[in-house]
XYZ file of C-alpha atoms in Angstrom:
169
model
C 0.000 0.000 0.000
C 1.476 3.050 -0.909
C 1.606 5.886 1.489
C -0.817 8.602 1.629
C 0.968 11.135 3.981
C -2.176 10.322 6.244
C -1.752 8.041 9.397
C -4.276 4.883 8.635
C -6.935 4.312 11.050
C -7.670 2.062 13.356
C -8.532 -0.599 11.322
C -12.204 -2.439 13.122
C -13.288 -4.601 10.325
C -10.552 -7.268 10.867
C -11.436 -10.722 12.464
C -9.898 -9.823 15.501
C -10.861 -13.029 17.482
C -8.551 -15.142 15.055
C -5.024 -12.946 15.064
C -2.645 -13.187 16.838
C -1.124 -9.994 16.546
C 2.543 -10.503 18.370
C 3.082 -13.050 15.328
C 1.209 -10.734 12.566
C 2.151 -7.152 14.138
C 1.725 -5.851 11.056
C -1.851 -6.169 11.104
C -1.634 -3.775 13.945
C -2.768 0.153 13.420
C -2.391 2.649 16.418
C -4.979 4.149 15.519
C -6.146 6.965 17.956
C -6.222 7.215 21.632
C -7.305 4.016 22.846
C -8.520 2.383 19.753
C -8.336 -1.569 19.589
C -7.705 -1.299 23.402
C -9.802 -4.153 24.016
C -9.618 -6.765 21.027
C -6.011 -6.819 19.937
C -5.003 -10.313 21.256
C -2.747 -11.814 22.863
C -1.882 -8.549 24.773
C -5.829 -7.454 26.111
C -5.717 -11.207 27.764
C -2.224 -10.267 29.213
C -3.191 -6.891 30.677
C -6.680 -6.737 31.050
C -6.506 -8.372 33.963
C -4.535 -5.642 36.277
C -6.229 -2.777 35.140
C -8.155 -1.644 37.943
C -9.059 1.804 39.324
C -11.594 1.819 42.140
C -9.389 3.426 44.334
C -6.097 5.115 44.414
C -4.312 2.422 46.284
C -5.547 -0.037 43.569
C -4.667 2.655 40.605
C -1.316 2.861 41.914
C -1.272 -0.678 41.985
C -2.723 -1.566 38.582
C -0.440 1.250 36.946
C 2.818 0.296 38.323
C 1.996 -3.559 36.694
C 0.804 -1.983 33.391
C 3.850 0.373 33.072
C 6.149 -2.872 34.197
C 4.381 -4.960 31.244
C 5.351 -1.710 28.970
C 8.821 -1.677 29.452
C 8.779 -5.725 29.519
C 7.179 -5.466 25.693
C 10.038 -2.234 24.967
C 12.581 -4.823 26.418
C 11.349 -7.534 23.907
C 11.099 -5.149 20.868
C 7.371 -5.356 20.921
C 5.738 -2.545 19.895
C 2.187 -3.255 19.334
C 2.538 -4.844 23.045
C 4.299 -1.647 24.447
C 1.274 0.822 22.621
C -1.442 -1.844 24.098
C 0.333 -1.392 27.739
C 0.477 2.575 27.269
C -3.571 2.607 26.044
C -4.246 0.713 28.676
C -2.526 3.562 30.849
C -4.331 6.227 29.231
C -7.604 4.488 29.474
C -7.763 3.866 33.285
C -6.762 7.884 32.894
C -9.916 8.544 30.855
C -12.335 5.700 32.814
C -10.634 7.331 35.979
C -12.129 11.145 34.456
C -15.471 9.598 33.605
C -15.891 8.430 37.092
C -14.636 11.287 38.526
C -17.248 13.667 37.027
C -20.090 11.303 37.218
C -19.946 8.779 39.641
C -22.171 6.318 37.882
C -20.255 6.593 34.686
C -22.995 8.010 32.685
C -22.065 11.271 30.952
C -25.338 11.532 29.197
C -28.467 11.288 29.849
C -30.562 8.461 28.093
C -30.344 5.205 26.233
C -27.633 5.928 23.270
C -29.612 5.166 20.242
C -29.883 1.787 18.426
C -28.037 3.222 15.247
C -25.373 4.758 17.175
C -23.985 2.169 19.444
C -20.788 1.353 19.758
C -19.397 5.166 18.628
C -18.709 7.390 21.166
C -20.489 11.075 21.399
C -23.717 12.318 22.838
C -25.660 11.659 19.791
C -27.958 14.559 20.831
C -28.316 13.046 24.487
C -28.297 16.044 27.082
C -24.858 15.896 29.342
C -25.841 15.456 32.836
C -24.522 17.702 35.474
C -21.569 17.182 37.036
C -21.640 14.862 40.105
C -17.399 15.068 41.202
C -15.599 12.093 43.168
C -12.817 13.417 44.586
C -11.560 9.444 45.058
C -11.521 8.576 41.713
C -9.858 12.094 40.552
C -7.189 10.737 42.215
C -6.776 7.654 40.928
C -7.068 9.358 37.228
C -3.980 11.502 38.504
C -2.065 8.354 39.179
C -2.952 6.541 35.649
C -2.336 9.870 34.053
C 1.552 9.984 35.307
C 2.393 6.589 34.217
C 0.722 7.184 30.757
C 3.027 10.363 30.281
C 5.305 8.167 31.150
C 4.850 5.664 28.724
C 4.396 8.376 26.242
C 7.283 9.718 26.712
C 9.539 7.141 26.804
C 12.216 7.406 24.426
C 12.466 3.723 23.184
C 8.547 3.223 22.906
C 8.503 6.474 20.772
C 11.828 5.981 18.666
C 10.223 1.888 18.398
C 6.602 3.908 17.270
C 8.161 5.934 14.401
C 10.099 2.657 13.215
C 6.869 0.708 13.266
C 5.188 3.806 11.323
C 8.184 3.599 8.734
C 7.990 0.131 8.055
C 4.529 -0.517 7.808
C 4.097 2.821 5.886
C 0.890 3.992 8.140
C-alpha cells in the first residue's frame, strides 16, 4: 500500500478473534487514543486483567503492573505490546475522568440510540450535570503519570516511528 501522507486508522473490520497480533504485528494500526484497546489479542488477555481503578491504592497498583508490562514489551522489541500497555494507561486515565465527574459513569443522559452504538459522542443526548468524586480524581492523577510516562519514553517512541516507517501507516 502506498503511502498517503495520512496516518491509517484504526482498522475495526478485521477478524480480531482469530489474530494473533505478536506473530502478525503488522496487522496492527495505532490508531487513535485508545482504539483496539480491548480486542487486539494476545496482549488485552495479558493486561486486562490488572487494570483496575476503584481506588487510588488499587490505581497505583494496577499502573505500576501496566507500566512494568510496557517496558517488559520495549525490552522484547514489541511494539504493538508496548502501545497496548500505554492505552491501557491512558484508558484507566480517561475511565478514571469519567468516574470522577459522574460517579455512575454516565455522561449523558438516556439510552444511546440503536443506530449509534458502539461510537462514542452524545448523539444529541443532554450531558448530565456534574456529580465530582474526589476518590476517583485521584486515581485518574495516578494513571495519568504513568501514561506520560509511557508516552514519553524514548524507546517506545523511537520503536513507534520505526513501526510507522515500516509498515508505511
Amino acid at each position: 500500500m502506498a503511502p498517503t501522507g495520512k496516518k491509517e486508522s484504526f482498522n475495526y473490520g478485521l477478524d480480531f478473534k482469530s489474530i494473533d497480533f505478536r506473530q502478525q504485528p503488522e496487522l496492527y494500526r495505532v490508531g487513535k487514543g485508545e482504539q483496539g484497546v480491548l480486542l487486539v489479542e494476545p496482549y488485552k488477555s495479558e493486561i486486562l486483567p490488572y487494570w483496575r481503578f476503584k481506588t487510588p491504592e488499587v490505581a497505583r497498583e494496577s499502573s505500576e503492573k501496566i507500566y512494568t508490562l510496557f517496558l517488559e514489551y520495549l525490552q522484547q522489541d514489541d511494539f504493538v505490546g508496548a502501545d497496548m500497555a500505554r492505552k491501557f494507561l491512558q484508558m484507566g486515565y480517561t475511565r478514571s475522568r469519567r468516574y470522577a465527574n459522574h460517579r455512575s459513569g454516565q455522561k449523558y443522559k438516556g439510552a444511546v440510540p440503536d443506530d449509534k452504538k458502539g461510537q462514542s459522542g452524545a448523539h444529541g443526548r443532554p450531558q448530565l450535570p456534574l456529580d465530582p468524586d474526589p476518590v476517583k480524581a485521584a486515581s485518574a492523577a495516578i494513571f495519568k503519570e504513568k501514561w506520560e510516562q509511557a508516552r514519553q519514553h524514548e524507546k517506545y517512541k523511537s520503536m513507534k516511528a520505526a513501526f510507522e516507517a515500516t509498515y508505511k501507516v
